[in-house]
XYZ file of C-alpha atoms in Angstrom:
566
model
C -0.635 22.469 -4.352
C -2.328 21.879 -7.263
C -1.211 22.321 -11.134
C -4.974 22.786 -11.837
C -7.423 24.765 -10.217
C -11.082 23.898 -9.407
C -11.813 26.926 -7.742
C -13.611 28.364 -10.927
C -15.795 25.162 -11.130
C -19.472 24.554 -9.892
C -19.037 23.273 -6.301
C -21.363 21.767 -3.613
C -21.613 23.210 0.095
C -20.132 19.521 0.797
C -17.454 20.113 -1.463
C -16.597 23.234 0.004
C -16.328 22.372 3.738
C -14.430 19.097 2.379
C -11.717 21.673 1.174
C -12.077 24.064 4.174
C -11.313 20.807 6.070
C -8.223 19.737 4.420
C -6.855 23.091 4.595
C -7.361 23.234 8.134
C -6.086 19.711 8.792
C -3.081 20.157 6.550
C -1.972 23.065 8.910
C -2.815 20.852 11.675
C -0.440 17.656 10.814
C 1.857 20.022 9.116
C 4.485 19.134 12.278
C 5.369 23.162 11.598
C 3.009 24.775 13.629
C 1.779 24.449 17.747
C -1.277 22.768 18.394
C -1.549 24.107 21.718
C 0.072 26.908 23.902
C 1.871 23.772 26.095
C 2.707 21.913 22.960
C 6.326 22.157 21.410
C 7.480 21.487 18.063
C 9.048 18.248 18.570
C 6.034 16.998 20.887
C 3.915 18.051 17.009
C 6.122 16.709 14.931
C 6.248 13.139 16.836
C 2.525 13.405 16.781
C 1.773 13.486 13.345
C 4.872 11.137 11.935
C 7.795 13.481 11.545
C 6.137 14.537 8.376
C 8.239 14.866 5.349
C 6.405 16.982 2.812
C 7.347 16.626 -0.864
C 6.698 20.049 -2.058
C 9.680 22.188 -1.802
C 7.351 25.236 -0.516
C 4.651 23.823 1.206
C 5.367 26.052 4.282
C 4.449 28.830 2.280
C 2.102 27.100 -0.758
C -0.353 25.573 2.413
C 0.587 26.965 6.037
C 0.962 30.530 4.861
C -2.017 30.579 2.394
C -4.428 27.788 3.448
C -7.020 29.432 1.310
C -5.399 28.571 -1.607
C -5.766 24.968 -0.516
C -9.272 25.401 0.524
C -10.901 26.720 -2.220
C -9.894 23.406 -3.916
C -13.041 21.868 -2.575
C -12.917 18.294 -3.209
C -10.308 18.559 -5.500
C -7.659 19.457 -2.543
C -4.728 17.759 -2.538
C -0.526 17.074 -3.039
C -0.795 17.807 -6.669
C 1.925 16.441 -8.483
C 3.678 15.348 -5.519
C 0.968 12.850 -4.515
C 2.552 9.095 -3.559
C 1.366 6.637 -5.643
C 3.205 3.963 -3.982
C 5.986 3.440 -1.296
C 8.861 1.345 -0.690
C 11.907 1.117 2.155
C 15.505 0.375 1.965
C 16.304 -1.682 4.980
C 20.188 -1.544 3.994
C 20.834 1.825 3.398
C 17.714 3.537 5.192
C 16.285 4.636 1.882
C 12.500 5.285 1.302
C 11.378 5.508 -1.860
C 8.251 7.039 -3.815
C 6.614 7.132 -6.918
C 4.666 10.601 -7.414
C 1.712 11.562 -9.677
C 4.189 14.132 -11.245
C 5.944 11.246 -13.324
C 9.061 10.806 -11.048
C 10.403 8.239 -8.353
C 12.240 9.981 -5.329
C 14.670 8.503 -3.662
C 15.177 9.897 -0.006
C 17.175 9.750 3.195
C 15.086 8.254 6.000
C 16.931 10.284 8.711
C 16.771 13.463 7.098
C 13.924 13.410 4.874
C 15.931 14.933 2.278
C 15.478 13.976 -1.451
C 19.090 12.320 -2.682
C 18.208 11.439 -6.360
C 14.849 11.471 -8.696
C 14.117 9.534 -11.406
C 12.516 11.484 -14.634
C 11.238 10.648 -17.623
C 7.427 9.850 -17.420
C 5.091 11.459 -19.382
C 2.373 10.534 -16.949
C 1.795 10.008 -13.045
C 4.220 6.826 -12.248
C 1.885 4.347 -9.763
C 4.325 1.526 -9.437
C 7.882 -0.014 -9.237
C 9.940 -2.292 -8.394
C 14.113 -3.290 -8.234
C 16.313 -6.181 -9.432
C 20.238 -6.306 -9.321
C 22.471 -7.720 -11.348
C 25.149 -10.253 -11.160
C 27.853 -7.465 -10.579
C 25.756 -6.660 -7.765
C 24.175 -3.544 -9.444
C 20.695 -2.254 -8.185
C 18.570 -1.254 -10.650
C 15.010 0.583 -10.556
C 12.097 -0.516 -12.692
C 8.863 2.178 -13.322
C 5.572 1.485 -14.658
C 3.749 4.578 -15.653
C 0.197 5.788 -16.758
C 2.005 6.490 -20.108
C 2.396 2.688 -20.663
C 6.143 2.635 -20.561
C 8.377 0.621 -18.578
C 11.755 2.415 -18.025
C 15.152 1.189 -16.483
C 17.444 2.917 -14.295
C 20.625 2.702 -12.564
C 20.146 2.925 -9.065
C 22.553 5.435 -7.556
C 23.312 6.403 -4.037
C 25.530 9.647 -4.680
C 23.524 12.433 -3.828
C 22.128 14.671 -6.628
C 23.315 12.389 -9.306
C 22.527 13.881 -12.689
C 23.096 10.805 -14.692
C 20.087 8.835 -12.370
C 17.424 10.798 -14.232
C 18.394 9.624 -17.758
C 16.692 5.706 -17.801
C 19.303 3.060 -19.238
C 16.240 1.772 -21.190
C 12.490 2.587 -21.947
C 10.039 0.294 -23.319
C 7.362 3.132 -24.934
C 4.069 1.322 -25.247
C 5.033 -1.904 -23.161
C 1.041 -2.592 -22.110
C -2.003 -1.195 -23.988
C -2.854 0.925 -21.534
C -2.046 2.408 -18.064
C 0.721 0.282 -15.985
C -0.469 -0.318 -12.123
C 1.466 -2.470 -11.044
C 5.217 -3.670 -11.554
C 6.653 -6.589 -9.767
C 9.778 -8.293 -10.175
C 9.978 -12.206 -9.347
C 12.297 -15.185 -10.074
C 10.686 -18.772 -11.383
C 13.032 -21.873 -12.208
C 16.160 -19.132 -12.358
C 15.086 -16.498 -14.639
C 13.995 -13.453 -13.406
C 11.039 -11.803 -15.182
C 9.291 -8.219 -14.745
C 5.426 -8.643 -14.627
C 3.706 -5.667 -15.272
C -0.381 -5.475 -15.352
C -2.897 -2.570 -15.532
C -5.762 -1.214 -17.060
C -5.541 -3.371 -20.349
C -7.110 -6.393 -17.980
C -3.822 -8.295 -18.295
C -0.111 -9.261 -17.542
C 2.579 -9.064 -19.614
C 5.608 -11.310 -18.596
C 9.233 -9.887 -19.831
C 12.509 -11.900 -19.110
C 15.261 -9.618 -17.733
C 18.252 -11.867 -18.332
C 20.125 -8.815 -20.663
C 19.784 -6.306 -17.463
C 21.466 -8.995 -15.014
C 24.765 -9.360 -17.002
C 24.761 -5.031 -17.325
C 28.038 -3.573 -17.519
C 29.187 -1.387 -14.075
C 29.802 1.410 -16.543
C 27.182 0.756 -19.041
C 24.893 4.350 -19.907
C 22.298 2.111 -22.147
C 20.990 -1.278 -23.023
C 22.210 -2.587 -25.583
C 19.670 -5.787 -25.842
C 16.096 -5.272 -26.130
C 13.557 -7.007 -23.118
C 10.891 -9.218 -24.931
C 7.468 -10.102 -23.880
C 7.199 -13.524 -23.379
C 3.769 -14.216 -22.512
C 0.344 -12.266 -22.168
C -1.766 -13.545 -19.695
C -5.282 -12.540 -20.142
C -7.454 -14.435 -17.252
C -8.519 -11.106 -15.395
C -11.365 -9.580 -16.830
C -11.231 -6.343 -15.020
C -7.859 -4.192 -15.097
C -5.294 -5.204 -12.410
C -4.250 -3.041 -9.628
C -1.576 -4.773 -7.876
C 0.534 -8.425 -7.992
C 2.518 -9.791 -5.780
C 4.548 -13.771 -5.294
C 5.359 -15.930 -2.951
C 8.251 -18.744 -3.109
C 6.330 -21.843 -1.612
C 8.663 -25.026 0.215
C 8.458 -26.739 -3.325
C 10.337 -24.080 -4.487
C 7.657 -22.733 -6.998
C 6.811 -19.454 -7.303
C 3.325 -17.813 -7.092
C 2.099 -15.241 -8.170
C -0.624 -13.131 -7.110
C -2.492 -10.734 -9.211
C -5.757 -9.158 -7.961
C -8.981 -6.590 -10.282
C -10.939 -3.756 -10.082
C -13.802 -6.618 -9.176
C -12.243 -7.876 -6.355
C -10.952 -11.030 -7.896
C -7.671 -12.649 -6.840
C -5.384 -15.398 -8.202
C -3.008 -17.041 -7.865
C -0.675 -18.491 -10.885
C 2.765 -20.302 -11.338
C 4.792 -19.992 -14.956
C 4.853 -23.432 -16.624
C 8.698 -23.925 -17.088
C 8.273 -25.758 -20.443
C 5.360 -23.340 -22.573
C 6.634 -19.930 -20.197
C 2.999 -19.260 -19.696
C 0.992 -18.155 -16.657
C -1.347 -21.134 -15.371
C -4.253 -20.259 -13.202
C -4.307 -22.472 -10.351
C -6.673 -21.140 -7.973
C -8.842 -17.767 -6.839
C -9.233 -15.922 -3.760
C -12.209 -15.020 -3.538
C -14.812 -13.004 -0.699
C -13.910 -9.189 -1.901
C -16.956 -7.124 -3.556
C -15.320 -4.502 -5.578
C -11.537 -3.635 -6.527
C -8.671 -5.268 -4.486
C -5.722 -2.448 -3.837
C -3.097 -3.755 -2.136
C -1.760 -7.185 -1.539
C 0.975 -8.757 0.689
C 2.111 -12.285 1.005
C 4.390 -14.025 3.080
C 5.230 -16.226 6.164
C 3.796 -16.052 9.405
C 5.645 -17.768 12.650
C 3.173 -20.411 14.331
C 4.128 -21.236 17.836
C 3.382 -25.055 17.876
C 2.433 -26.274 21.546
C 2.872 -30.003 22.693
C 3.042 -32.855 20.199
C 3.958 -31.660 16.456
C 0.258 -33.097 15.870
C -1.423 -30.312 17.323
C 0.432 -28.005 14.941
C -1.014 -26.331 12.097
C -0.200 -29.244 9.582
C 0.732 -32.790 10.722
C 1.775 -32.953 7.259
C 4.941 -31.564 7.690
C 7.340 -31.774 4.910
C 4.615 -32.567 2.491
C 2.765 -28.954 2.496
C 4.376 -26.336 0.120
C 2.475 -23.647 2.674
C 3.627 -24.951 5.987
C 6.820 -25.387 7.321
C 8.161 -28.822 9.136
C 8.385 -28.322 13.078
C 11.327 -26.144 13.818
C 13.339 -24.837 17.098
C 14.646 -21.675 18.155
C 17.741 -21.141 19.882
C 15.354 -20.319 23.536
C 13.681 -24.324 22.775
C 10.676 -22.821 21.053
C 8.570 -24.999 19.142
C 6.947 -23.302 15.792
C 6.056 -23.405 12.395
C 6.128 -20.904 9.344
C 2.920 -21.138 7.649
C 2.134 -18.740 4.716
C -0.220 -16.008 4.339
C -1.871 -13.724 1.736
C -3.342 -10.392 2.734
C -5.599 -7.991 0.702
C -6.787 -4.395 1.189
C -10.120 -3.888 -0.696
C -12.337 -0.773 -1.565
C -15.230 -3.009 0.047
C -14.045 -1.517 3.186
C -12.443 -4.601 4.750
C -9.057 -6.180 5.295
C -8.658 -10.033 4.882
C -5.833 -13.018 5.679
C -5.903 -16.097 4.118
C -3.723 -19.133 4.877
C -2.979 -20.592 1.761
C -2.387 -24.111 2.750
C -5.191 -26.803 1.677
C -4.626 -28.822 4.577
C -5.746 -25.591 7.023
C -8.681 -26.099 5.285
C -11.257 -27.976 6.475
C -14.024 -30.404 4.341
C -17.033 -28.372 5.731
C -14.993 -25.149 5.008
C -13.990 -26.335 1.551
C -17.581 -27.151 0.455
C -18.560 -23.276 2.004
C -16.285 -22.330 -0.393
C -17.614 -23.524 -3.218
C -21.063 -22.372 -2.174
C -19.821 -18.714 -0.975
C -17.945 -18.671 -4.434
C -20.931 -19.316 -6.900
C -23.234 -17.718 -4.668
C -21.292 -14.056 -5.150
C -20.356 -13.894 -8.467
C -21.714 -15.398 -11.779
C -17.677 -15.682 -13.581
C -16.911 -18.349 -13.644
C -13.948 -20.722 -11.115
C -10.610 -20.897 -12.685
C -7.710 -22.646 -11.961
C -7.941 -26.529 -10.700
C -7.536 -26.491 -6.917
C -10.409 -25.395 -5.060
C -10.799 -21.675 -4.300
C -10.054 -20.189 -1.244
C -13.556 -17.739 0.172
C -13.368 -18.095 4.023
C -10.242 -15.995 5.416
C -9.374 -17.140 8.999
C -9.209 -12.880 10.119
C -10.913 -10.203 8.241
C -10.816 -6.278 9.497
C -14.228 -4.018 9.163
C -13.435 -0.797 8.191
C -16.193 2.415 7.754
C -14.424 3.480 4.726
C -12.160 2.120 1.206
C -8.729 0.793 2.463
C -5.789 0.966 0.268
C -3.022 -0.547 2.004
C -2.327 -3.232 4.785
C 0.524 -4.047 6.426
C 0.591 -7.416 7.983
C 3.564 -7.323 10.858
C 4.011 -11.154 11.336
C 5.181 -11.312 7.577
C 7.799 -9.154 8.027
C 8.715 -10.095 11.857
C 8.593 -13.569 11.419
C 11.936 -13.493 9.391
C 13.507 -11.678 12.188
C 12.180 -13.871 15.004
C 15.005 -16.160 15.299
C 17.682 -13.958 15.914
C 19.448 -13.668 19.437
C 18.544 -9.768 19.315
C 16.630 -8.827 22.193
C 15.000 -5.962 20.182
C 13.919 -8.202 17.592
C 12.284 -10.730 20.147
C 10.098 -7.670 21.819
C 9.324 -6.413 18.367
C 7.932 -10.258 17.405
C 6.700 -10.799 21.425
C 4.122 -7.603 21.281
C 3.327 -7.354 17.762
C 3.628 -10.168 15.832
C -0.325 -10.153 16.111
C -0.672 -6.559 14.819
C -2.217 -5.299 11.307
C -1.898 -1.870 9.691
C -3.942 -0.308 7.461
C -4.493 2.937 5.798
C -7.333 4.228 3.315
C -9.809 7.235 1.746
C -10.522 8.056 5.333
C -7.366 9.284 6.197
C -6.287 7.683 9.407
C -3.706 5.607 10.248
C -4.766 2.263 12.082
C -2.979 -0.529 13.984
C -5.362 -3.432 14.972
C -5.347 -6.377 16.851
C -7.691 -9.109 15.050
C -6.766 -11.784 17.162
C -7.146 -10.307 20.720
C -10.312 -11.004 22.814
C -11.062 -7.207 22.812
C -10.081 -6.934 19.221
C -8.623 -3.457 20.053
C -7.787 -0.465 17.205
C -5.409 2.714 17.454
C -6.349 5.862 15.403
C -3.502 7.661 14.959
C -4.250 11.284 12.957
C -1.236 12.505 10.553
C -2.069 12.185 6.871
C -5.129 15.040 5.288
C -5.608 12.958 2.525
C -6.119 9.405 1.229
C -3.480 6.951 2.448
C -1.980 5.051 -0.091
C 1.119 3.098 0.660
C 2.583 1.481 4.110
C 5.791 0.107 4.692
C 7.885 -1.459 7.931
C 11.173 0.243 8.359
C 13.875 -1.273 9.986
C 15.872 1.527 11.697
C 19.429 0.805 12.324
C 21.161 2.475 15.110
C 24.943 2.301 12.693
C 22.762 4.271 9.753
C 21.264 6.696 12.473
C 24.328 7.511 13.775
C 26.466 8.200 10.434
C 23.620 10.562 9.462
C 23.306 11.447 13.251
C 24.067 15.728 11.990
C 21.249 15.310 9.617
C 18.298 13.428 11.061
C 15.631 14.818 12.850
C 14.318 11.854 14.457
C 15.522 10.824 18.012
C 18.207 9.058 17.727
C 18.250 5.383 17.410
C 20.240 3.220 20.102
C 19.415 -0.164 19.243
C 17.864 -1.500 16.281
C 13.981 0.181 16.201
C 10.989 -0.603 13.989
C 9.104 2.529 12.337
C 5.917 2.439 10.039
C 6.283 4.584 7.225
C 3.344 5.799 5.349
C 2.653 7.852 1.947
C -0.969 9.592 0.776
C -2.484 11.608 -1.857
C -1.607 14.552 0.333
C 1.980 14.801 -0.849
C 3.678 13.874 2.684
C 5.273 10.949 3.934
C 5.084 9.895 7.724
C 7.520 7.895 9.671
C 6.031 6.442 13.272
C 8.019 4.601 16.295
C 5.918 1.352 16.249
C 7.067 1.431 19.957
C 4.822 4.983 20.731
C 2.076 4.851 17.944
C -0.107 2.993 20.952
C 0.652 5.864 23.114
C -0.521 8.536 20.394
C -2.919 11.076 21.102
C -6.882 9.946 19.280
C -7.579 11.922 16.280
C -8.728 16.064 16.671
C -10.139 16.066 13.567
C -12.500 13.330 11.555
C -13.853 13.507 8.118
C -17.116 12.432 8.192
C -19.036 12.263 11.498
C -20.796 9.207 13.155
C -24.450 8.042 11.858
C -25.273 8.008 14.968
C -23.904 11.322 15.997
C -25.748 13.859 13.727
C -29.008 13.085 11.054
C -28.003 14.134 7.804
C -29.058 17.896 7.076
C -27.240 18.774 10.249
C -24.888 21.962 9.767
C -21.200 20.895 9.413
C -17.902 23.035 8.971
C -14.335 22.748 8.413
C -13.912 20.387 11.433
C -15.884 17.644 10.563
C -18.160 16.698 7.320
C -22.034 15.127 7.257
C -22.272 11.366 6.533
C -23.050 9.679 2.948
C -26.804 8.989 2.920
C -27.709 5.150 3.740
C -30.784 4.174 2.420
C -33.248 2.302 4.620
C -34.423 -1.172 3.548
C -37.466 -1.033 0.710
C -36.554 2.715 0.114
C -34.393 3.813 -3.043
C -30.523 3.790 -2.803
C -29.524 7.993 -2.453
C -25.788 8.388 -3.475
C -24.458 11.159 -1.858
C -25.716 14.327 -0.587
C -29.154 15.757 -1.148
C -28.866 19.627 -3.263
C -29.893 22.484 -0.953
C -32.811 24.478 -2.710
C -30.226 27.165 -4.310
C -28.270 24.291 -5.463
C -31.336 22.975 -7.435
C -32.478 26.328 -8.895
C -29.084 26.791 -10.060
C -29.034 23.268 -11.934
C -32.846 23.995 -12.976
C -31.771 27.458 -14.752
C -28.613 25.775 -16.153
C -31.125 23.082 -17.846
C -33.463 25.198 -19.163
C -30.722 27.360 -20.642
C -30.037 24.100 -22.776
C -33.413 24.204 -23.792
């Protein structure tokens, strides 16, 4: 799997069982191989996601010679077919992928076969995004680590040649690596906003792309940067926006120090204006999502979110549903952090309250000496956070997506809203799959086992039963009778997963865990390819220990190695 090998490199006995583990796991959630004697292939395969693995031979590459895979160590993983980032067409039942190897896939959702790719990267592509034009043209936008932003005609004939060749490329659009790409409109211009590792965001208006020629091969017009915005101090992994009730846009950009902001594009000077922070992450934000949530309001529309009604660019006025349902839309912004926790914030002042708002200024200067920015006070108290034991990397709040869907007269869409409109996702470095429930009594979470790496990307698919059945020769999913909901999810170990939100509850816990329990095992205990020994935690008044301690061959072959430099 890898285009690199680390097998000739100095590894630790941790190391090693970490690769013996993945091996063994990958063959495990490989969907191509029995678990059990009373276990069939489809029973396997609906266990661990329908897996769709990206390399063309990974039957043979992994399943056949696992100890290729294992002598990785540490360094086991998808190779150049590692998904950076994930996306899903609704419409068409496309998902889509951005891979370390410098391509975006484009693939069937039934099938799990690859219909186009995208080429051109010199680098690992970690981000993109699409617009369309006014003919009604989709077209694909790519940030890579080679600092280029590239164009390209979407197309949806299989094995389309002409797809790989970008209509334009912008060499050397950012300083340095692109991680994130997001398209968003403000007063009606559209603009890319692309940020990364140079600590900033570059704004570029797209107006030549949406008057493109059908038949067009290039662009003719060059894409200007229009702005530089340069308030992060840290480089910026992900953005995001949100159209409020006042029609303004927001956008949301968030660092490798855990700040957050949020900004709107003065219409006069075109420049990004800070007007608040989101603040209560430790270290680097990954993921963001923002949207609407559905509030159910209950008796008089003073006992609803915000009295304010009409007045809050965050909260809806009272609405009704065709059943006589009462509720409100109130907007929501939700981060994934390498701190190891998951938080929602409602971004609506008037959800705030006086003794939370001066809390928030405290919890603000008391965890970081930068300094505020923006004008409006800064939001540090989410109303639901998530604990997690290990770095998460995505979340995937259901109510934003299902609150869209709520009002319709479909009786699927009312279950899906009815049993998990309360319902979080998330996926991170420790491999499993989770679906929570923050605002239950009993708080409950579902482990579901698939990926054998790092998770990196979720997304909500919304099956249709017409696209199932045109491809109905092709798929290998069960076949869709009314319109379902499926999670999809991407890692570092080169496979995508697609999971029935109806059965993931039903799922089978985890056979195999990464690191074991503190409480299970002191550290020193033996550990194999099943399971792997616990980071050391220092003890309060003792000296922080990163890591693992070296056995006593490990240190006499570092001591010889040092005196040889002598």
């Amino acid at each position: 799997m890898q285009t690199t090998s680390n097998a000739t490199l100095f590894q630790t006995s941790y190391s090693e069982a970490l690769g013996a583990y993945r091996s063994r796991k990958a063959i495990h959630t490989s969907g191509l191989v029995s678990i059990s004697s009373t276990s069939c292939l489809d029973e396997v395969k609906a266990r661990y996601g329908y897996p769709i693995h990206l390399h063309p031979r990974f039957e043979e590459a992994v399943v056949k010679n696992a100890q290729d895979l294992a002598v990785e160590g540490s360094g086991a993983d998808g190779g150049r077919y590692r998904v950076l980032s994930l996306q899903v067409d609704n419409e068409r039942g496309y998902i889509w992928t951005s891979e370390s190897g410098g391509i975006v896939r484009q693939l069937d959702g039934e099938s799990g076969k690859t219909v186009n790719t995208y080429r051109g990267a010199k680098a690992p592509v970690p981000t993109f995004d699409f617009l369309k034009t006014k003919a009604g043209e989709k077209l694909l936008v790519t940030g890579s680590w080679d600092k280029a932003l590239r164009i390209y005609r979407v197309s949806n004939s299989p094995n389309d040649k002409s797809a790989a060749t970008p209509l334009l490329e912008l060499p050397d659009a950012m300083a340095d690596f692109i991680k994130s790409v997001h398209i968003f409109e403000s007063s009606n211009t559209t603009y890319i906003a692309a940020a990364g590792s140079d600590k900033s965001i570059m704004l570029f208006d797209v107006t030549p792309l949406l008057t493109l020629p059908t038949l067009a091969v290039t662009v003719e017009a060059k894409l200007k940067c229009i702005y530089q915005n340069k308030s992060h101090t840290r480089p910026v992994n992900v953005l995001a926006s949100l159209v409020g009730l006042d029609g303004i846009t927001r956008l949301y950009s968030a660092d490798s120090m855990g700040r957050v902001l949020e900004s709107t594009l003065n219409p006069t000077t075109l420049r990004l204006e800070v007007q608040r922070e989101i603040r209560g992450f430790s270290t680097a934000v990954y993921d963001l999502k923002a949207g609407w949530r559905r509030v159910e309001v209950e008796g008089e529309a003073s006992s609803s979110p915000s009295s304010s009604g009409g007045g809050d660019a965050f909260v809806s006025e009272v609405k009704e549903d065709e059943e006589g349902g009462r509720y409100q839309l109130v907007a929501e912004v939700w981060a994934a952090s390498g701190d190891k926790t998951v938080a929602g914030y409602r971004l609506s002042p008037s959800l705030q309250s006086s003794s939370n708002k001066i809390s928030s200024r405290i919890a603000s200067s008391s965890t970081t000496n930068t300094p505020l920015l923006g004008n409006q006070e800064p939001l540090s108290l989410p109303y639901a956070k998530i604990a997690h034991q290990d770095f998460v990397k995505s979340v995937l709040p259901l109510a934003l997506h299902l609150s869209s869907s709520s009002s319709s007269s479909s009786s699927s869409c009312s279950y899906y809203y009815d049993t998990f409109s309360q319902a979080v996702l998330t996926g991170g470095s420790d491999e499993h799959l989770r679906l929570h429930s923050p605002f239950s009594e009993d708080e409950n979470v579902v482990e579901i086992e698939g990926h054998w790496h790092e998770i990196t990307s979720l997304a909500l698919w919304f099956r249709s039963p017409s696209v199932s059945a045109s491809n109905s020769s092709l798929t290998v999913l069960p076949k869709a009778k009314n319109e379902e909901l499926w999670v999809v999810s991407a890692g570092l170990d080169g496979s995508i997963r697609r999971w029935n939100l109806n059965s993931i509850a039903r799922l089978p816990k985890p056979d195999l865990k990464p690191v074991l329990e503190e409480k299970a095992r002191e550290l020193g205990g033996d550990w194999d390819q099943n399971s792997l020994p616990p980071v050391t935690i220092n003890k309060r008044g003792e000296d922080a220990v990163v890591g693992l301690q070296m056995t006593a061959e490990e240190e006499a072959e570092l001591a010889e190695l040092m005196s040889d430099d002598d």
